[in-house]
PDB file of C-alpha atoms and ligand atoms in Angstrom:
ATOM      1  CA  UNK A   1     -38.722 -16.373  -9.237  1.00 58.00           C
ATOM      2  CA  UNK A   2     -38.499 -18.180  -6.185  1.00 71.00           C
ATOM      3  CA  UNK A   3     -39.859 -17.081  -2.851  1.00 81.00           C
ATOM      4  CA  UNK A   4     -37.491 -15.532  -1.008  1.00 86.00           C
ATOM      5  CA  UNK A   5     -35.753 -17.186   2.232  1.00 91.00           C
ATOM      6  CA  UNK A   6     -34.184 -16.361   5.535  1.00 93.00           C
ATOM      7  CA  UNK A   7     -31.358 -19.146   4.619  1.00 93.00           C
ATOM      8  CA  UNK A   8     -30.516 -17.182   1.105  1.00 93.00           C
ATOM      9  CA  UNK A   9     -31.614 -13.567   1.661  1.00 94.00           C
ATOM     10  CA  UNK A  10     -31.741 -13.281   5.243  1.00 96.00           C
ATOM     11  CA  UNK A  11     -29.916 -10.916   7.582  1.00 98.00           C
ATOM     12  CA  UNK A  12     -26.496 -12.555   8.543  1.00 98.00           C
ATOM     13  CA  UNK A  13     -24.793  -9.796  10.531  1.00 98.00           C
ATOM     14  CA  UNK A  14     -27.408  -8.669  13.298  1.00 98.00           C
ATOM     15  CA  UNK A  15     -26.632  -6.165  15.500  1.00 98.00           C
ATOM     16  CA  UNK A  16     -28.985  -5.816  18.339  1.00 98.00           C
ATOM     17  CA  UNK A  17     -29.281  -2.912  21.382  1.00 98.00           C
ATOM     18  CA  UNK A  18     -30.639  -4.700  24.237  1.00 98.00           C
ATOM     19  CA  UNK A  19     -32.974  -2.068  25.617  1.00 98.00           C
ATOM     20  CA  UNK A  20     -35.190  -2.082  28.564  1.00 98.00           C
ATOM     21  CA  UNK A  21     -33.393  -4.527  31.225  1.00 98.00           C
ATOM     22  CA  UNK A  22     -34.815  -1.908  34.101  1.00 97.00           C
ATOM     23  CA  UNK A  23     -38.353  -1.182  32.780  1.00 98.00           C
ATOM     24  CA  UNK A  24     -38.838  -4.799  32.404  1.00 98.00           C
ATOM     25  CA  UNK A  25     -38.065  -4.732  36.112  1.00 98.00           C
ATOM     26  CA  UNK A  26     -39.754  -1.954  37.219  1.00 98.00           C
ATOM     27  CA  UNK A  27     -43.002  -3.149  36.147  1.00 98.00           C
ATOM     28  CA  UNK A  28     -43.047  -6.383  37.934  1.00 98.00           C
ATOM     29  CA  UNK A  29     -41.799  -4.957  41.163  1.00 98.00           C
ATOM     30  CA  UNK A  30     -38.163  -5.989  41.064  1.00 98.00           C
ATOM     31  CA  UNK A  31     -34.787  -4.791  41.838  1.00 96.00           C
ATOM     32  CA  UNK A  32     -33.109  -3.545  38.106  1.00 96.00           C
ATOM     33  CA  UNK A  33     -30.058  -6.355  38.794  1.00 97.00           C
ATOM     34  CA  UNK A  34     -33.319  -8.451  38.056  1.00 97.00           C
ATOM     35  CA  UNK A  35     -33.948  -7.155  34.769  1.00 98.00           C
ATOM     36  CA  UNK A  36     -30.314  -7.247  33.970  1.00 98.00           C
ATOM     37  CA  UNK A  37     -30.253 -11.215  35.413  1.00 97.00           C
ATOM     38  CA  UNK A  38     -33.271 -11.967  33.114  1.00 98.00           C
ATOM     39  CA  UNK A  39     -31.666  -9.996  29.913  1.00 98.00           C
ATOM     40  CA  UNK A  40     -28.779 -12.004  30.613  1.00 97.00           C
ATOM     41  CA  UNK A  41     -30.690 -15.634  29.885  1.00 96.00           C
ATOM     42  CA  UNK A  42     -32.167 -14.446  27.003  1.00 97.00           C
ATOM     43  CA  UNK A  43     -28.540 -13.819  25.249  1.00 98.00           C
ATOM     44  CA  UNK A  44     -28.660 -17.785  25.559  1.00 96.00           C
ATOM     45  CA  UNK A  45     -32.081 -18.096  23.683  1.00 97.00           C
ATOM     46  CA  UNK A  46     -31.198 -15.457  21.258  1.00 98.00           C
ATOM     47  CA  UNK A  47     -27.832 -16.671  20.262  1.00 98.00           C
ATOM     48  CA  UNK A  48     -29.455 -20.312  19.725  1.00 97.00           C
ATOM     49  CA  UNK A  49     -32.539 -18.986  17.815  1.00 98.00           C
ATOM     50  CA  UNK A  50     -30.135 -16.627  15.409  1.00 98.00           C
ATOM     51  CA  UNK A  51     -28.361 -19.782  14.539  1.00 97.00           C
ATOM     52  CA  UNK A  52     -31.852 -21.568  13.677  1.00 97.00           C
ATOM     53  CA  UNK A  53     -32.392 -18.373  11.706  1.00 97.00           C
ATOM     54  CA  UNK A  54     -29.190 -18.754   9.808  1.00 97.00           C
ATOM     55  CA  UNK A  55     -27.431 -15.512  10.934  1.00 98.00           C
ATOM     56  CA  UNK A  56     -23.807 -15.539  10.800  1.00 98.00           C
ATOM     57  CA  UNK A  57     -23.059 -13.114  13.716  1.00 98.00           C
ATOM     58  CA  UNK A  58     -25.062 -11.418  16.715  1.00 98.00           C
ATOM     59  CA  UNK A  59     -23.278  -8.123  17.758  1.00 98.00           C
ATOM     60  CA  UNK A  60     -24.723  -7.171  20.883  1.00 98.00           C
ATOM     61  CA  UNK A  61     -24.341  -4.122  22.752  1.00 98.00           C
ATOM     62  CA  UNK A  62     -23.822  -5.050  26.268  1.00 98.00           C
ATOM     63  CA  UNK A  63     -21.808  -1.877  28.104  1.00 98.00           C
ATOM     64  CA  UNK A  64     -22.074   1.439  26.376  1.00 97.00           C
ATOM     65  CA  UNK A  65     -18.859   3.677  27.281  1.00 97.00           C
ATOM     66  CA  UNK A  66     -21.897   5.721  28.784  1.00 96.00           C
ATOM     67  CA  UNK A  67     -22.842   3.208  31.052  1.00 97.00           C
ATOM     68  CA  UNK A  68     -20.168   3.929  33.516  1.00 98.00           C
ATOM     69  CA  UNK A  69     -22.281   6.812  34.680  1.00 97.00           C
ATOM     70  CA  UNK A  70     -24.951   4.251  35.983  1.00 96.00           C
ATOM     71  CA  UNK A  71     -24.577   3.857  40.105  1.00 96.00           C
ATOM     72  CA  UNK A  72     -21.284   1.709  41.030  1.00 97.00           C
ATOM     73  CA  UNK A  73     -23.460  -1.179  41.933  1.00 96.00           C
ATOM     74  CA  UNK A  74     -25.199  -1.499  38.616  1.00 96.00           C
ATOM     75  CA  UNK A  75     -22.039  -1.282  36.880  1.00 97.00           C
ATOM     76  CA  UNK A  76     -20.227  -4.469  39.570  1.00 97.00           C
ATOM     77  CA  UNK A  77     -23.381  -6.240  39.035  1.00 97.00           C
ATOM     78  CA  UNK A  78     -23.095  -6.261  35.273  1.00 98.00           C
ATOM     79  CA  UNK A  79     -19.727  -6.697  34.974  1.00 98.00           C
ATOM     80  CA  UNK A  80     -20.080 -10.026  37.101  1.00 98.00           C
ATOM     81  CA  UNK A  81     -23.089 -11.187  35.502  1.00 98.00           C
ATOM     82  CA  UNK A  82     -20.495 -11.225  32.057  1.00 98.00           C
ATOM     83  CA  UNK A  83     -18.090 -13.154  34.146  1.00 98.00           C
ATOM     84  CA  UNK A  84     -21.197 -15.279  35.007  1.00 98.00           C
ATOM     85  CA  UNK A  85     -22.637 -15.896  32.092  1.00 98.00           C
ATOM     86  CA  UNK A  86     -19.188 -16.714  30.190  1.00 98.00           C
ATOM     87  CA  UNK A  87     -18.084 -18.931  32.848  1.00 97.00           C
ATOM     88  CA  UNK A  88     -21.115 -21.014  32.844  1.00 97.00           C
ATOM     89  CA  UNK A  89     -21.716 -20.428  28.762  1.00 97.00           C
ATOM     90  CA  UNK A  90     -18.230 -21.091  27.291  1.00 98.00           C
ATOM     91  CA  UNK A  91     -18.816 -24.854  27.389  1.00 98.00           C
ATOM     92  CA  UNK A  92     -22.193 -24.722  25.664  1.00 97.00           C
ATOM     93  CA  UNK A  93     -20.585 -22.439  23.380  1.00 98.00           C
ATOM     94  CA  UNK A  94     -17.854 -24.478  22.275  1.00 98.00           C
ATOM     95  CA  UNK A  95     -20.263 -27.785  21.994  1.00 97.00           C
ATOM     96  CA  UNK A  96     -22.171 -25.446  19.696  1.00 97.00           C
ATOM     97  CA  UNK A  97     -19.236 -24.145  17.807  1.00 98.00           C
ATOM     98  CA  UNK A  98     -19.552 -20.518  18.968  1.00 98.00           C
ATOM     99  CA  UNK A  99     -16.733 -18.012  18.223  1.00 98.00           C
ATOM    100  CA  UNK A 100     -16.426 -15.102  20.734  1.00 98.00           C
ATOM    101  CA  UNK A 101     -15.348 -11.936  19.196  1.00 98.00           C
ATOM    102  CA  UNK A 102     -15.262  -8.260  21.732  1.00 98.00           C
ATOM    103  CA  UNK A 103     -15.236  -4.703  20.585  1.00 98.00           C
ATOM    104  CA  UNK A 104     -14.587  -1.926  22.883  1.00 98.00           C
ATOM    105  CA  UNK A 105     -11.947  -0.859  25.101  1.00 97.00           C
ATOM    106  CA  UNK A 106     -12.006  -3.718  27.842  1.00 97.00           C
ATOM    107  CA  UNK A 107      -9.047  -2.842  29.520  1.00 97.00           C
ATOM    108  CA  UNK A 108     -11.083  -0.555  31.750  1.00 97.00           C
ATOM    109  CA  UNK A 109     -12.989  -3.451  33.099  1.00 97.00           C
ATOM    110  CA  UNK A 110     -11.994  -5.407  36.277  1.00 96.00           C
ATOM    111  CA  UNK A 111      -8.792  -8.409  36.523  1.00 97.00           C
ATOM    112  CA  UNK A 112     -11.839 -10.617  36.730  1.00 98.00           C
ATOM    113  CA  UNK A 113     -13.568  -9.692  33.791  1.00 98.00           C
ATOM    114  CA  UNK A 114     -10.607  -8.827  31.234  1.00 98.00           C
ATOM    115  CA  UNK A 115      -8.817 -12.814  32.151  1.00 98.00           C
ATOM    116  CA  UNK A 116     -12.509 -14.333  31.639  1.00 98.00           C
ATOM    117  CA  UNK A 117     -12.935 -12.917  28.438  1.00 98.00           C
ATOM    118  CA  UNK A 118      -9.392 -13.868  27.440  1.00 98.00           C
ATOM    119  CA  UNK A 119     -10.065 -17.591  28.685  1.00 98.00           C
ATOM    120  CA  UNK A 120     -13.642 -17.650  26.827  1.00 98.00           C
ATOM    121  CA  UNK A 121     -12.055 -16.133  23.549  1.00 98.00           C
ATOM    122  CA  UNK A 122      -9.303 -18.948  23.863  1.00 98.00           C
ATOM    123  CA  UNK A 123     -11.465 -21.609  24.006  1.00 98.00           C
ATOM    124  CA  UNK A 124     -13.639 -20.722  21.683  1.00 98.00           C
ATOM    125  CA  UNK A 125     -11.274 -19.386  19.369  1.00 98.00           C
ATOM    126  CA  UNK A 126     -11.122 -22.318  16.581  1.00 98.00           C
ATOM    127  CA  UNK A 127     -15.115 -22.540  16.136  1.00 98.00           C
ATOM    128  CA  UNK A 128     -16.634 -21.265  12.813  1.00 97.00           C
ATOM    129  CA  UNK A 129     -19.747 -21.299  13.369  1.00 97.00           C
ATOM    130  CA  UNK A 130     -21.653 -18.308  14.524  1.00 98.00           C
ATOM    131  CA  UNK A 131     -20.015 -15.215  16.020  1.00 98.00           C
ATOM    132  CA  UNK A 132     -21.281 -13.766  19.118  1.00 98.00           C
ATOM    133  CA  UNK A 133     -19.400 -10.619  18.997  1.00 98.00           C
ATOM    134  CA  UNK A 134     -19.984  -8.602  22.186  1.00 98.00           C
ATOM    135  CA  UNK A 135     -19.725  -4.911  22.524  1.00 98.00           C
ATOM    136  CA  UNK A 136     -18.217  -3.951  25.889  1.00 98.00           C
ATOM    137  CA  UNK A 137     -16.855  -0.175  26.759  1.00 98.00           C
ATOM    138  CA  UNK A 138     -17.825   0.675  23.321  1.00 98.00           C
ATOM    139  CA  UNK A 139     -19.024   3.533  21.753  1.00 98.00           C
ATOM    140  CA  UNK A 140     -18.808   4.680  17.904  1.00 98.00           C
ATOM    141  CA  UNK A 141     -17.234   8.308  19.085  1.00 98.00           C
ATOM    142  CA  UNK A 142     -14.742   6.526  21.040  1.00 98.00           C
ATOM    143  CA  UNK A 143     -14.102   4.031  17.859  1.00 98.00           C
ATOM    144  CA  UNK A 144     -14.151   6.420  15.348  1.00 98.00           C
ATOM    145  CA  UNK A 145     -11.491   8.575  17.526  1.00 98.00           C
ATOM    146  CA  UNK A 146      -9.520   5.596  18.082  1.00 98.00           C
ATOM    147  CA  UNK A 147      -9.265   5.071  14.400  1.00 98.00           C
ATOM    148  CA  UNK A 148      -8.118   8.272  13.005  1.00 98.00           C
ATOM    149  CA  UNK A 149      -5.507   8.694  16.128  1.00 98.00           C
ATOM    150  CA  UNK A 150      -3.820   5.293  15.093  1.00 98.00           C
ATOM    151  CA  UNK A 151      -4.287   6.496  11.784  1.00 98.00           C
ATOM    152  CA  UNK A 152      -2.417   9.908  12.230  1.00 97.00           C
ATOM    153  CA  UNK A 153       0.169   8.091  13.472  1.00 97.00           C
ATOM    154  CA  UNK A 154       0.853   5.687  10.361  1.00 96.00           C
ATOM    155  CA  UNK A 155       0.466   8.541   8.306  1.00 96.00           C
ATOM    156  CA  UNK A 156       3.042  10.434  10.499  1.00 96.00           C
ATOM    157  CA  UNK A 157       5.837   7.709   9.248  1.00 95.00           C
ATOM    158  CA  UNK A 158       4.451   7.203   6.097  1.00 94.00           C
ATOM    159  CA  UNK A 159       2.660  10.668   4.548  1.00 93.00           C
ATOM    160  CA  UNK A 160       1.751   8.269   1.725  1.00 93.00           C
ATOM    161  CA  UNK A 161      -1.072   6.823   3.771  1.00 94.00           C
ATOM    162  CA  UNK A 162      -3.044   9.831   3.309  1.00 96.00           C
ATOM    163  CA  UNK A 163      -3.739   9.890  -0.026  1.00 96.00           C
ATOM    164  CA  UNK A 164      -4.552   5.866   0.165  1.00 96.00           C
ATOM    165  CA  UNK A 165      -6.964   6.411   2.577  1.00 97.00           C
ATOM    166  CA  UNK A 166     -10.737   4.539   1.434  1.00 98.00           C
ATOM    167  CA  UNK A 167     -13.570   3.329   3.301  1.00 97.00           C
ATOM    168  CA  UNK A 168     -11.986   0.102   3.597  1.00 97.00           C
ATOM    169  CA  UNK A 169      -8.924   1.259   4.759  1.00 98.00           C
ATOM    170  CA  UNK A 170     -10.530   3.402   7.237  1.00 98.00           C
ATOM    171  CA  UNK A 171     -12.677   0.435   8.028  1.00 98.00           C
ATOM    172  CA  UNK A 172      -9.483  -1.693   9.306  1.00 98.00           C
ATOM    173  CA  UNK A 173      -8.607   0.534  12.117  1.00 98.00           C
ATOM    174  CA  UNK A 174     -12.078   0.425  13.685  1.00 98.00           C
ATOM    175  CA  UNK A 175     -12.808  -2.884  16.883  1.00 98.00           C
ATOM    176  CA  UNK A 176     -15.034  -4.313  13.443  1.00 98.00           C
ATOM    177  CA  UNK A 177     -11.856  -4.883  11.356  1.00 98.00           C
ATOM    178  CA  UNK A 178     -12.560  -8.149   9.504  1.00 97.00           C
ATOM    179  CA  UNK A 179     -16.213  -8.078  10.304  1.00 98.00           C
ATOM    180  CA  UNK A 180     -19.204  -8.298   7.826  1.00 96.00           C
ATOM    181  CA  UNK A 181     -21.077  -5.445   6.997  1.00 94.00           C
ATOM    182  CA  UNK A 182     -24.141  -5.089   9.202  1.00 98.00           C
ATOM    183  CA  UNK A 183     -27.338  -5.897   7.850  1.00 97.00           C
ATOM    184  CA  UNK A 184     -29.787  -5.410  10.668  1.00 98.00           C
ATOM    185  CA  UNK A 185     -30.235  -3.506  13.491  1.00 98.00           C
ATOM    186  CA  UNK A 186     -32.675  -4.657  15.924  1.00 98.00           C
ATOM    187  CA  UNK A 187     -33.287  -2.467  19.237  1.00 98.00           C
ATOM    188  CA  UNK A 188     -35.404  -3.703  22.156  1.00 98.00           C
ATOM    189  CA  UNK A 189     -38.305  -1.298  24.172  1.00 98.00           C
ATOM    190  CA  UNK A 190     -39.644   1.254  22.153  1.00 97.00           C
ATOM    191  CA  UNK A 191     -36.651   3.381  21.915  1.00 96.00           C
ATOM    192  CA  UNK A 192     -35.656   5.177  18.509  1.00 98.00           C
ATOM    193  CA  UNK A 193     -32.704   5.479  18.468  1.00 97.00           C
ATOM    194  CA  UNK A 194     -28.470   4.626  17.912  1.00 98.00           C
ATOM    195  CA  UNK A 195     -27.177   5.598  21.268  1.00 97.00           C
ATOM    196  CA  UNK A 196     -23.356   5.819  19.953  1.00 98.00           C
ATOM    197  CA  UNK A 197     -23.796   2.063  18.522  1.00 98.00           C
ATOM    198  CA  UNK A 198     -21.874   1.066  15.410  1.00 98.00           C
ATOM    199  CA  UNK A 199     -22.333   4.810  13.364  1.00 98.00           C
ATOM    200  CA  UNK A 200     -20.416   3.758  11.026  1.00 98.00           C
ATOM    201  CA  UNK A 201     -20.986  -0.297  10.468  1.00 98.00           C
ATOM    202  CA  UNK A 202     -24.857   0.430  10.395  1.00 97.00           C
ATOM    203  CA  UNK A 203     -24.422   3.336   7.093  1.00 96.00           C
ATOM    204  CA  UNK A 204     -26.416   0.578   5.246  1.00 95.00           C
ATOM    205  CA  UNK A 205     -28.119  -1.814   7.780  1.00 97.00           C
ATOM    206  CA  UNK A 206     -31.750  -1.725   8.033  1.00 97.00           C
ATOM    207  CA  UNK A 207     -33.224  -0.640  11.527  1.00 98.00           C
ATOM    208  CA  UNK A 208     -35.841  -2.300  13.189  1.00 98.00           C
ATOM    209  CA  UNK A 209     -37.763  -1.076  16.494  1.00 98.00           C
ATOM    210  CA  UNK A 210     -39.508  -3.297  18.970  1.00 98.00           C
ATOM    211  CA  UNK A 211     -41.700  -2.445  21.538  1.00 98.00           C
ATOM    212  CA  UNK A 212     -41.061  -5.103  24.275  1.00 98.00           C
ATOM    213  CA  UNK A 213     -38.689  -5.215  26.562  1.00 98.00           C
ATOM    214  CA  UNK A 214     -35.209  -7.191  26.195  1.00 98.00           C
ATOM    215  CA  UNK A 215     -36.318  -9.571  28.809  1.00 98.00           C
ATOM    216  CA  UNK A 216     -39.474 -10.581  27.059  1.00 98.00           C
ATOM    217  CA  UNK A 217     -37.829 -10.803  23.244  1.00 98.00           C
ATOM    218  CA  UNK A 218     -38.413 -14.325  21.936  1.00 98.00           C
ATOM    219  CA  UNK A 219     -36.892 -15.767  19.105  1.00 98.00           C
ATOM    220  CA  UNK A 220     -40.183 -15.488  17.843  1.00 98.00           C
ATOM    221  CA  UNK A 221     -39.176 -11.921  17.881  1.00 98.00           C
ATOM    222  CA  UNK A 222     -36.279 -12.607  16.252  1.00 98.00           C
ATOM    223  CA  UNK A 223     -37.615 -14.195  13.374  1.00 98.00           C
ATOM    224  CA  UNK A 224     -40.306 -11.544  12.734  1.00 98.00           C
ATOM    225  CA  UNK A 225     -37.643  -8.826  12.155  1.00 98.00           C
ATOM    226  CA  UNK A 226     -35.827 -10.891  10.149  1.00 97.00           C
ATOM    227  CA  UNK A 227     -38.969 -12.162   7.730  1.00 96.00           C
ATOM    228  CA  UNK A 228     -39.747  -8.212   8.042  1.00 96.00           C
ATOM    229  CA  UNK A 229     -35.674  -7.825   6.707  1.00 96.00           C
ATOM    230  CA  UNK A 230     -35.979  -9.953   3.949  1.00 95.00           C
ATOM    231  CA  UNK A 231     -39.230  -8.170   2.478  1.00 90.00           C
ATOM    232  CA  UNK A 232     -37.846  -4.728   2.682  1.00 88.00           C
ATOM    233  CA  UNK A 233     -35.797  -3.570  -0.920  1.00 80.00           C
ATOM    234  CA  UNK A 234     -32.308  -3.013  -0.360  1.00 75.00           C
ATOM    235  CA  UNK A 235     -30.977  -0.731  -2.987  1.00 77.00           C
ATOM    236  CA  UNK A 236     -27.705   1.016  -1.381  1.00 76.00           C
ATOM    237  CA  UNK A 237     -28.299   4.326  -2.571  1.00 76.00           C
ATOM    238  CA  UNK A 238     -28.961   2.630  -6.166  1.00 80.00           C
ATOM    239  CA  UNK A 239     -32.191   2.234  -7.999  1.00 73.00           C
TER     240      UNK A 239
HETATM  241  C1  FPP B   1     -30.181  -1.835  28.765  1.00 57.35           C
HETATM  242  O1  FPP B   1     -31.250  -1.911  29.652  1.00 57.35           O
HETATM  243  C2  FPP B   1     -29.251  -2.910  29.019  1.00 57.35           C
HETATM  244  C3  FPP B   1     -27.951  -2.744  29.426  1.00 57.35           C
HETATM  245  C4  FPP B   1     -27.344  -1.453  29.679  1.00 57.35           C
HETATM  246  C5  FPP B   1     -27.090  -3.896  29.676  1.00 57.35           C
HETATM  247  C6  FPP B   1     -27.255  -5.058  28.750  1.00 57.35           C
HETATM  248  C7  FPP B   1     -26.901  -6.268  29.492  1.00 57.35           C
HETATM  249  C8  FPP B   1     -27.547  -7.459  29.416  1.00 57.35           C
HETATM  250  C9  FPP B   1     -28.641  -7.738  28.485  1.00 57.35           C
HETATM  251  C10 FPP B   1     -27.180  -8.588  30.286  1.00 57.35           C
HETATM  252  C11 FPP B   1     -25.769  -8.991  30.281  1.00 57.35           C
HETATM  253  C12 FPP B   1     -25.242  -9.426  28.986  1.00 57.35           C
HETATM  254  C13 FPP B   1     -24.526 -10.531  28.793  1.00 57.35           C
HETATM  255  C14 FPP B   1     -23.900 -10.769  27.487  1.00 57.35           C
HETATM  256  C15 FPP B   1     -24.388 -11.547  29.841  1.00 57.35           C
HETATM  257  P1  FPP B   1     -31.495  -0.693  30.642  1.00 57.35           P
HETATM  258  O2  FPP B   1     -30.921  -1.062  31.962  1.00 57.35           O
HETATM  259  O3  FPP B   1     -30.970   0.559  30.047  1.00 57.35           O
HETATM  260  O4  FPP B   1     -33.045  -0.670  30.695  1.00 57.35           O
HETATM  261  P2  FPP B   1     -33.965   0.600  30.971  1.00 57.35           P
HETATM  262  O5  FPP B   1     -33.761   1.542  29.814  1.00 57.35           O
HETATM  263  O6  FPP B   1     -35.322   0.012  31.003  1.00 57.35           O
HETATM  264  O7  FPP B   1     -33.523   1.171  32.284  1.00 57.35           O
END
């Protein structure tokens, strides 16, 4: 049998929770805006190294529907550094073939934010190369919610629905509709655990914890979880 590879039995949906923005910070003496500036330019490296790695899609959680409770400040300065980074991104982006993709509810975001995501989606929006699907306002709870209340409401004209009702169905009404199944879960700075992220897109993924900060995660990084993926035996609740 041959060995195995990252380009046949590596991850290809990658979810990643970008941890550790303020520590990184904190530590060298700087304002958290800093760490958030920094975690920003890595998306860059990241999204160019998971294409190296042969990955198919980077879902990256970058606003929680919990991060509204941060101070106002933190919460303008993030949601300009988006407008930032897609503004001077987008045409990289396109030269690379990049499709955008957004899940969450980004209606509660600023005029400023909401038209540059609709301009970057636009342009980007007949690439097929890797996805960068970003995960803004969202949170699983929230999703999952979301889902059975448009749900209800089928079902409410059409009782028959009920009865259909599968994983696959169920799986249409979530933001992921259309999406692969997540393989890998990657999160950043020594923190264990899902914080509301993807409940029910990661049922099967394999997680993987790292203990630096998102700031300092190379795509050296990167490719040690994935070679760590691709050794570990997948059996789906089989044998
Ligand atoms: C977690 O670090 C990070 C966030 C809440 C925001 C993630 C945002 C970015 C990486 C930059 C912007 C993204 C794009 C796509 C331009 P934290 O602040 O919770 O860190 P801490 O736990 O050390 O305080």
């Amino acid at each position: 049998m041959s060995q195995p590879s990252l380009k046949e039995n590596g991850p290809k949906h990658v979810a990643i929770i970008m941890d550790g923005n303020g520590r990184w910070a904190k530590k060298k003496g700087l304002v958290r805006s800093m760490g958030h500036e920094r975690g920003g330019n890595q998306v860059r490296e990241i999204l160019r190294a998971a294409f190296d790695l042969h990955m198919d899609q980077l879902t990256l959680y970058a606003f929680s529907t919990e991060n509204w409770k941060r101070p106002k400040a933190e919460v303008s300065f993030l949601q300009n550094l988006l407008v930032k980074f897609l503004k001077s991104e987008t045409k990289q982006l396109n030269e690379d073939n990049v499709r955008l993709k957004v899940i969450g509810d980004t209606t509660a975001f600023n005029k400023k934010v909401q038209k540059q995501l609709e301009d970057s989606k636009e342009a980007l929006q007949d690439n097929d190369g890797i996805v960068l699907c970003l995960a803004l306002n969202y949170g699983s709870r929230h999703e999952i919610l979301r889902a059975c209340k448009n749900f209800a409401l089928q079902a409410q004209e059409n009782p028959g629905h009920i009865e259909e009702l599968n994983e696959e169905i169920f799986s249409d009404y979530l933001y992921t509709k259309g999406m692969p199944e997540v393989d890998l879960l990657i999160r950043t700075a020594g923190e264990q655990r899902l914080s509301n992220y993807l409940l029910w897109q990661l049922s099967y993924a394999e997680l993987y914890f790292v203990d630096v900060f998102w700031p300092d995660f190379t795509p050296d990084h990167l490719q040690e979880a994935a070679e760590n993926f691709i050794n570990r035996d997948r059996r789906f609740g089989g044998l």
